[in-house]
mmCIF file of C-alpha atoms and ligand atoms in Angstrom:
data_model
loop_
_atom_site.group_PDB
_atom_site.id
_atom_site.type_symbol
_atom_site.label_atom_id
_atom_site.label_comp_id
_atom_site.label_asym_id
_atom_site.label_seq_id
_atom_site.Cartn_x
_atom_site.Cartn_y
_atom_site.Cartn_z
ATOM 1 C CA MET G 1366 52.505 -30.419 -7.356
ATOM 2 C CA ARG G 1367 55.842 -32.212 -7.508
ATOM 3 C CA LEU G 1368 56.027 -34.838 -10.226
ATOM 4 C CA ILE G 1369 58.466 -37.341 -11.638
ATOM 5 C CA LEU G 1370 57.956 -38.701 -15.135
ATOM 6 C CA LEU G 1371 59.185 -42.204 -15.805
ATOM 7 C CA GLY G 1372 59.046 -44.238 -18.949
ATOM 8 C CA PRO G 1373 61.298 -45.748 -21.622
ATOM 9 C CA PRO G 1374 62.829 -43.642 -24.367
ATOM 10 C CA GLY G 1375 60.082 -42.845 -26.841
ATOM 11 C CA ALA G 1376 57.279 -42.895 -24.266
ATOM 12 C CA GLY G 1377 56.768 -39.207 -24.786
ATOM 13 C CA LYS G 1378 58.010 -37.926 -21.437
ATOM 14 C CA GLY G 1379 59.276 -34.660 -22.921
ATOM 15 C CA THR G 1380 55.951 -33.928 -24.631
ATOM 16 C CA GLN G 1381 53.868 -34.765 -21.571
ATOM 17 C CA ALA G 1382 56.201 -32.733 -19.355
ATOM 18 C CA LYS G 1383 55.698 -29.675 -21.587
ATOM 19 C CA MET G 1384 51.902 -30.091 -21.407
ATOM 20 C CA LEU G 1385 51.981 -30.508 -17.638
ATOM 21 C CA LYS G 1386 54.139 -27.421 -17.347
ATOM 22 C CA GLU G 1387 51.527 -25.407 -19.280
ATOM 23 C CA LYS G 1388 48.556 -26.777 -17.341
ATOM 24 C CA PHE G 1389 49.945 -26.590 -13.823
ATOM 25 C CA LYS G 1390 52.233 -23.596 -14.346
ATOM 26 C CA ILE G 1391 55.174 -25.429 -12.849
ATOM 27 C CA PRO G 1392 58.646 -25.706 -14.409
ATOM 28 C CA GLN G 1393 59.983 -28.778 -16.126
ATOM 29 C CA ILE G 1394 63.350 -29.743 -14.722
ATOM 30 C CA SER G 1395 65.514 -31.654 -17.143
ATOM 31 C CA THR G 1396 69.014 -32.559 -15.967
ATOM 32 C CA GLY G 1397 70.397 -31.845 -19.449
ATOM 33 C CA ASP G 1398 69.052 -28.303 -19.346
ATOM 34 C CA ILE G 1399 70.236 -27.492 -15.836
ATOM 35 C CA LEU G 1400 73.672 -28.949 -16.557
ATOM 36 C CA ARG G 1401 74.032 -26.808 -19.664
ATOM 37 C CA GLN G 1402 72.854 -23.737 -17.762
ATOM 38 C CA ALA G 1403 75.224 -24.338 -14.825
ATOM 39 C CA VAL G 1404 78.158 -24.776 -17.215
ATOM 40 C CA LYS G 1405 77.167 -21.595 -19.049
ATOM 41 C CA ASP G 1406 76.812 -19.636 -15.804
ATOM 42 C CA ASN G 1407 80.093 -21.177 -14.602
ATOM 43 C CA THR G 1408 78.737 -21.927 -11.122
ATOM 44 C CA GLU G 1409 80.788 -24.065 -8.757
ATOM 45 C CA LEU G 1410 78.864 -27.217 -9.659
ATOM 46 C CA GLY G 1411 78.802 -26.207 -13.316
ATOM 47 C CA ALA G 1412 82.599 -25.915 -13.348
ATOM 48 C CA ARG G 1413 82.925 -29.373 -11.770
ATOM 49 C CA ALA G 1414 80.490 -30.837 -14.301
ATOM 50 C CA LYS G 1415 82.377 -29.265 -17.185
ATOM 51 C CA ILE G 1416 85.692 -30.875 -16.232
ATOM 52 C CA VAL G 1417 84.016 -34.290 -16.087
ATOM 53 C CA MET G 1418 82.099 -33.802 -19.333
ATOM 54 C CA ASP G 1419 85.155 -32.480 -21.174
ATOM 55 C CA ALA G 1420 86.895 -35.707 -20.185
ATOM 56 C CA GLY G 1421 84.015 -37.584 -21.792
ATOM 57 C CA GLN G 1422 82.780 -38.983 -18.507
ATOM 58 C CA LEU G 1423 79.341 -39.058 -16.899
ATOM 59 C CA VAL G 1424 78.615 -36.286 -14.426
ATOM 60 C CA PRO G 1425 78.593 -37.831 -10.936
ATOM 61 C CA ASP G 1426 75.272 -38.116 -9.107
ATOM 62 C CA ASP G 1427 76.264 -35.752 -6.302
ATOM 63 C CA VAL G 1428 76.847 -32.968 -8.818
ATOM 64 C CA VAL G 1429 73.527 -33.642 -10.555
ATOM 65 C CA ILE G 1430 71.687 -33.813 -7.266
ATOM 66 C CA GLY G 1431 73.365 -30.602 -6.189
ATOM 67 C CA LEU G 1432 72.174 -28.883 -9.339
ATOM 68 C CA ILE G 1433 68.650 -30.185 -8.880
ATOM 69 C CA LYS G 1434 68.666 -28.921 -5.315
ATOM 70 C CA GLU G 1435 69.743 -25.468 -6.449
ATOM 71 C CA ARG G 1436 67.103 -25.502 -9.147
ATOM 72 C CA ILE G 1437 64.332 -26.579 -6.779
ATOM 73 C CA ARG G 1438 65.216 -23.709 -4.436
ATOM 74 C CA GLN G 1439 64.427 -21.131 -7.094
ATOM 75 C CA ALA G 1440 61.234 -19.157 -6.713
ATOM 76 C CA ASP G 1441 59.432 -20.655 -9.713
ATOM 77 C CA CYS G 1442 59.560 -24.117 -8.065
ATOM 78 C CA LYS G 1443 57.465 -22.990 -5.049
ATOM 79 C CA ALA G 1444 54.285 -24.420 -6.513
ATOM 80 C CA GLY G 1445 56.058 -27.521 -7.695
ATOM 81 C CA PHE G 1446 58.023 -28.949 -10.591
ATOM 82 C CA ILE G 1447 58.276 -31.793 -13.020
ATOM 83 C CA LEU G 1448 61.412 -33.955 -13.044
ATOM 84 C CA ASP G 1449 61.917 -35.302 -16.544
ATOM 85 C CA GLY G 1450 64.740 -37.788 -17.095
ATOM 86 C CA PHE G 1451 65.812 -38.023 -13.455
ATOM 87 C CA PRO G 1452 66.270 -40.184 -11.455
ATOM 88 C CA ARG G 1453 67.613 -42.821 -13.836
ATOM 89 C CA ASN G 1454 68.519 -45.502 -11.314
ATOM 90 C CA ILE G 1455 67.881 -46.591 -7.748
ATOM 91 C CA ALA G 1456 71.008 -44.889 -6.381
ATOM 92 C CA GLN G 1457 69.877 -41.539 -7.783
ATOM 93 C CA ALA G 1458 66.333 -42.094 -6.541
ATOM 94 C CA GLU G 1459 67.603 -42.751 -3.014
ATOM 95 C CA LYS G 1460 69.738 -39.626 -3.094
ATOM 96 C CA LEU G 1461 66.853 -37.585 -4.415
ATOM 97 C CA SER G 1462 64.607 -38.836 -1.614
ATOM 98 C CA GLU G 1463 67.222 -37.867 0.990
ATOM 99 C CA THR G 1464 67.634 -34.452 -0.531
ATOM 100 C CA LEU G 1465 63.916 -33.790 -0.630
ATOM 101 C CA ILE G 1466 63.538 -34.894 2.982
ATOM 102 C CA GLU G 1467 66.297 -32.434 3.934
ATOM 103 C CA MET G 1468 64.319 -29.713 2.156
ATOM 104 C CA SER G 1469 61.079 -30.869 3.793
ATOM 105 C CA LEU G 1470 59.597 -31.595 0.392
ATOM 106 C CA LYS G 1471 58.058 -34.652 -1.098
ATOM 107 C CA ILE G 1472 57.184 -36.008 -4.532
ATOM 108 C CA ASP G 1473 53.393 -36.103 -4.949
ATOM 109 C CA LYS G 1474 53.111 -38.398 -7.943
ATOM 110 C CA VAL G 1475 55.407 -40.510 -10.082
ATOM 111 C CA ILE G 1476 53.833 -40.920 -13.473
ATOM 112 C CA ASP G 1477 55.045 -44.016 -15.273
ATOM 113 C CA LEU G 1478 54.332 -43.877 -18.972
ATOM 114 C CA GLU G 1479 54.033 -47.511 -20.055
ATOM 115 C CA VAL G 1480 54.796 -48.527 -23.585
ATOM 116 C CA ASN G 1481 56.020 -51.842 -24.995
ATOM 117 C CA ALA G 1482 59.454 -52.310 -26.582
ATOM 118 C CA GLU G 1483 58.158 -52.910 -30.124
ATOM 119 C CA GLU G 1484 56.097 -49.740 -29.983
ATOM 120 C CA VAL G 1485 59.132 -47.794 -28.736
ATOM 121 C CA VAL G 1486 61.196 -48.895 -31.748
ATOM 122 C CA ASN G 1487 58.380 -47.932 -34.135
ATOM 123 C CA ARG G 1488 57.973 -44.527 -32.574
ATOM 124 C CA LEU G 1489 61.633 -43.655 -32.283
ATOM 125 C CA THR G 1490 62.591 -44.548 -35.796
ATOM 126 C CA GLY G 1491 60.197 -42.020 -37.325
ATOM 127 C CA ARG G 1492 61.030 -38.971 -35.286
ATOM 128 C CA SER G 1493 62.149 -35.621 -36.561
ATOM 129 C CA THR G 1494 62.683 -32.315 -34.876
ATOM 130 C CA CYS G 1495 62.809 -28.707 -35.962
ATOM 131 C CA PRO G 1496 66.240 -27.241 -35.211
ATOM 132 C CA GLU G 1497 64.736 -23.707 -35.265
ATOM 133 C CA CYS G 1498 61.936 -23.986 -32.685
ATOM 134 C CA GLY G 1499 62.359 -27.436 -31.154
ATOM 135 C CA ALA G 1500 58.969 -28.779 -32.386
ATOM 136 C CA MET G 1501 58.802 -32.579 -32.587
ATOM 137 C CA PHE G 1502 57.145 -34.639 -35.307
ATOM 138 C CA HIS G 1503 56.659 -38.263 -36.133
ATOM 139 C CA HIS G 1504 55.916 -39.748 -39.532
ATOM 140 C CA ILE G 1505 52.889 -41.685 -38.266
ATOM 141 C CA SER G 1506 51.608 -40.209 -35.017
ATOM 142 C CA ARG G 1507 52.356 -36.546 -35.654
ATOM 143 C CA PRO G 1508 53.237 -35.913 -39.278
ATOM 144 C CA PRO G 1509 54.012 -32.341 -40.346
ATOM 145 C CA LYS G 1510 51.523 -30.829 -42.821
ATOM 146 C CA VAL G 1511 54.286 -30.599 -45.437
ATOM 147 C CA SER G 1512 56.802 -33.397 -45.381
ATOM 148 C CA GLY G 1513 60.143 -32.290 -43.920
ATOM 149 C CA VAL G 1514 58.876 -28.816 -42.995
ATOM 150 C CA CYS G 1515 58.031 -27.545 -39.485
ATOM 151 C CA ASP G 1516 54.344 -26.628 -39.081
ATOM 152 C CA GLY G 1517 55.228 -23.924 -36.580
ATOM 153 C CA CYS G 1518 58.014 -21.938 -38.144
ATOM 154 C CA GLY G 1519 58.709 -23.449 -41.548
ATOM 155 C CA GLY G 1520 62.125 -24.760 -40.504
ATOM 156 C CA LYS G 1521 63.686 -27.754 -42.243
ATOM 157 C CA LEU G 1522 63.108 -30.854 -40.100
ATOM 158 C CA GLU G 1523 65.965 -33.088 -39.109
ATOM 159 C CA GLN G 1524 65.846 -36.802 -38.342
ATOM 160 C CA ARG G 1525 67.010 -37.530 -34.859
ATOM 161 C CA LEU G 1526 70.540 -38.838 -35.254
ATOM 162 C CA ASP G 1527 70.483 -41.229 -32.344
ATOM 163 C CA ASP G 1528 67.318 -42.859 -33.616
ATOM 164 C CA ASN G 1529 68.774 -45.882 -35.349
ATOM 165 C CA ARG G 1530 67.641 -49.321 -34.328
ATOM 166 C CA GLU G 1531 70.791 -50.449 -32.605
ATOM 167 C CA THR G 1532 71.077 -47.363 -30.472
ATOM 168 C CA ILE G 1533 67.394 -47.680 -29.556
ATOM 169 C CA HIS G 1534 67.787 -51.275 -28.458
ATOM 170 C CA GLU G 1535 70.775 -50.305 -26.390
ATOM 171 C CA ARG G 1536 68.890 -47.425 -24.718
ATOM 172 C CA LEU G 1537 65.950 -49.748 -24.025
ATOM 173 C CA LYS G 1538 68.268 -52.285 -22.469
ATOM 174 C CA VAL G 1539 69.800 -49.628 -20.189
ATOM 175 C CA TYR G 1540 66.309 -48.466 -19.325
ATOM 176 C CA MET G 1541 65.091 -51.954 -18.433
ATOM 177 C CA GLU G 1542 68.162 -52.680 -16.339
ATOM 178 C CA SER G 1543 68.604 -49.364 -14.511
ATOM 179 C CA THR G 1544 65.481 -47.250 -14.675
ATOM 180 C CA ALA G 1545 62.596 -49.720 -14.757
ATOM 181 C CA PRO G 1546 63.363 -50.894 -11.179
ATOM 182 C CA LEU G 1547 62.344 -47.379 -10.053
ATOM 183 C CA LYS G 1548 58.725 -48.433 -10.592
ATOM 184 C CA GLU G 1549 59.052 -50.865 -7.691
ATOM 185 C CA PHE G 1550 60.880 -48.244 -5.634
ATOM 186 C CA TYR G 1551 58.100 -45.649 -6.011
ATOM 187 C CA LYS G 1552 55.341 -48.241 -5.736
ATOM 188 C CA LYS G 1553 56.669 -49.001 -2.242
ATOM 189 C CA GLN G 1554 56.530 -45.297 -1.480
ATOM 190 C CA GLY G 1555 52.930 -45.359 -2.582
ATOM 191 C CA ASN G 1556 52.990 -42.612 -5.214
ATOM 192 C CA LEU G 1557 53.457 -44.509 -8.481
ATOM 193 C CA LYS G 1558 50.764 -44.006 -11.114
ATOM 194 C CA MET G 1559 50.834 -46.000 -14.349
ATOM 195 C CA VAL G 1560 49.524 -44.527 -17.551
ATOM 196 C CA GLU G 1561 49.406 -46.476 -20.772
ATOM 197 C CA ALA G 1562 51.152 -44.275 -23.298
ATOM 198 C CA LYS G 1563 48.863 -45.283 -26.145
ATOM 199 C CA GLY G 1564 46.761 -43.234 -28.503
ATOM 200 C CA SER G 1565 47.133 -39.556 -29.244
ATOM 201 C CA VAL G 1566 49.308 -37.191 -27.236
ATOM 202 C CA GLU G 1567 46.100 -35.521 -25.992
ATOM 203 C CA ASP G 1568 44.553 -38.850 -24.874
ATOM 204 C CA ILE G 1569 47.679 -39.756 -22.971
ATOM 205 C CA PHE G 1570 47.750 -36.317 -21.361
ATOM 206 C CA SER G 1571 44.142 -36.620 -20.262
ATOM 207 C CA ASN G 1572 44.985 -39.935 -18.585
ATOM 208 C CA VAL G 1573 48.056 -38.419 -16.968
ATOM 209 C CA CYS G 1574 45.905 -35.619 -15.536
ATOM 210 C CA LYS G 1575 43.369 -38.112 -14.180
ATOM 211 C CA MET G 1576 46.153 -39.864 -12.309
ATOM 212 C CA ILE G 1577 47.385 -36.577 -10.877
ATOM 213 C CA ASP G 1578 43.944 -35.642 -9.619
ATOM 214 C CA VAL G 1579 43.509 -38.913 -7.755
HETATM 215 ZN ZN1 LIG V 890 60.025 -25.027 -36.182
#
């Protein structure tokens, strides 16, 4: 089962990816994680990425694709994987398609988590995370039992720093301009599945699973 998760910031891609990972026993591939790992391991691609990142520039697509390719080759991806946060634009999606064809693989489903802009702003402005264990909370949809304290480990919750309104609008704009066109791209390939990201995390997950079983 090879999946791509699409959706604007705040749609809950990370949360759904984690749940899918548990259910289908396939790894979640996030470009941020594999970049960090490659830099840490000082691989050839990691070293290239580090030079670019140290200069404050975006890591070029060919490096990211190279890392994804290396990651997909690993044994734990045999049964599939979940791409979370990649591709972000049409150029990346085209390169990803080419790479997968070379590897004789294909994406089974592209799950598009749909949520409107107003809702995104509401969700993102109330988020907090636990720096100790990575648990995520939200003041309305997933409040911690004790305000400011992690349910899981008792860590002191931190507000997400990038979650101010201006940054959110900017991220939404970038999403609408660059990433949203991917819906059309994957629709043409015939594997796009839309899920309304509304209601509880569990409700959304059950709808995601229905789309995967189709
Ligand atoms: Zn915690």
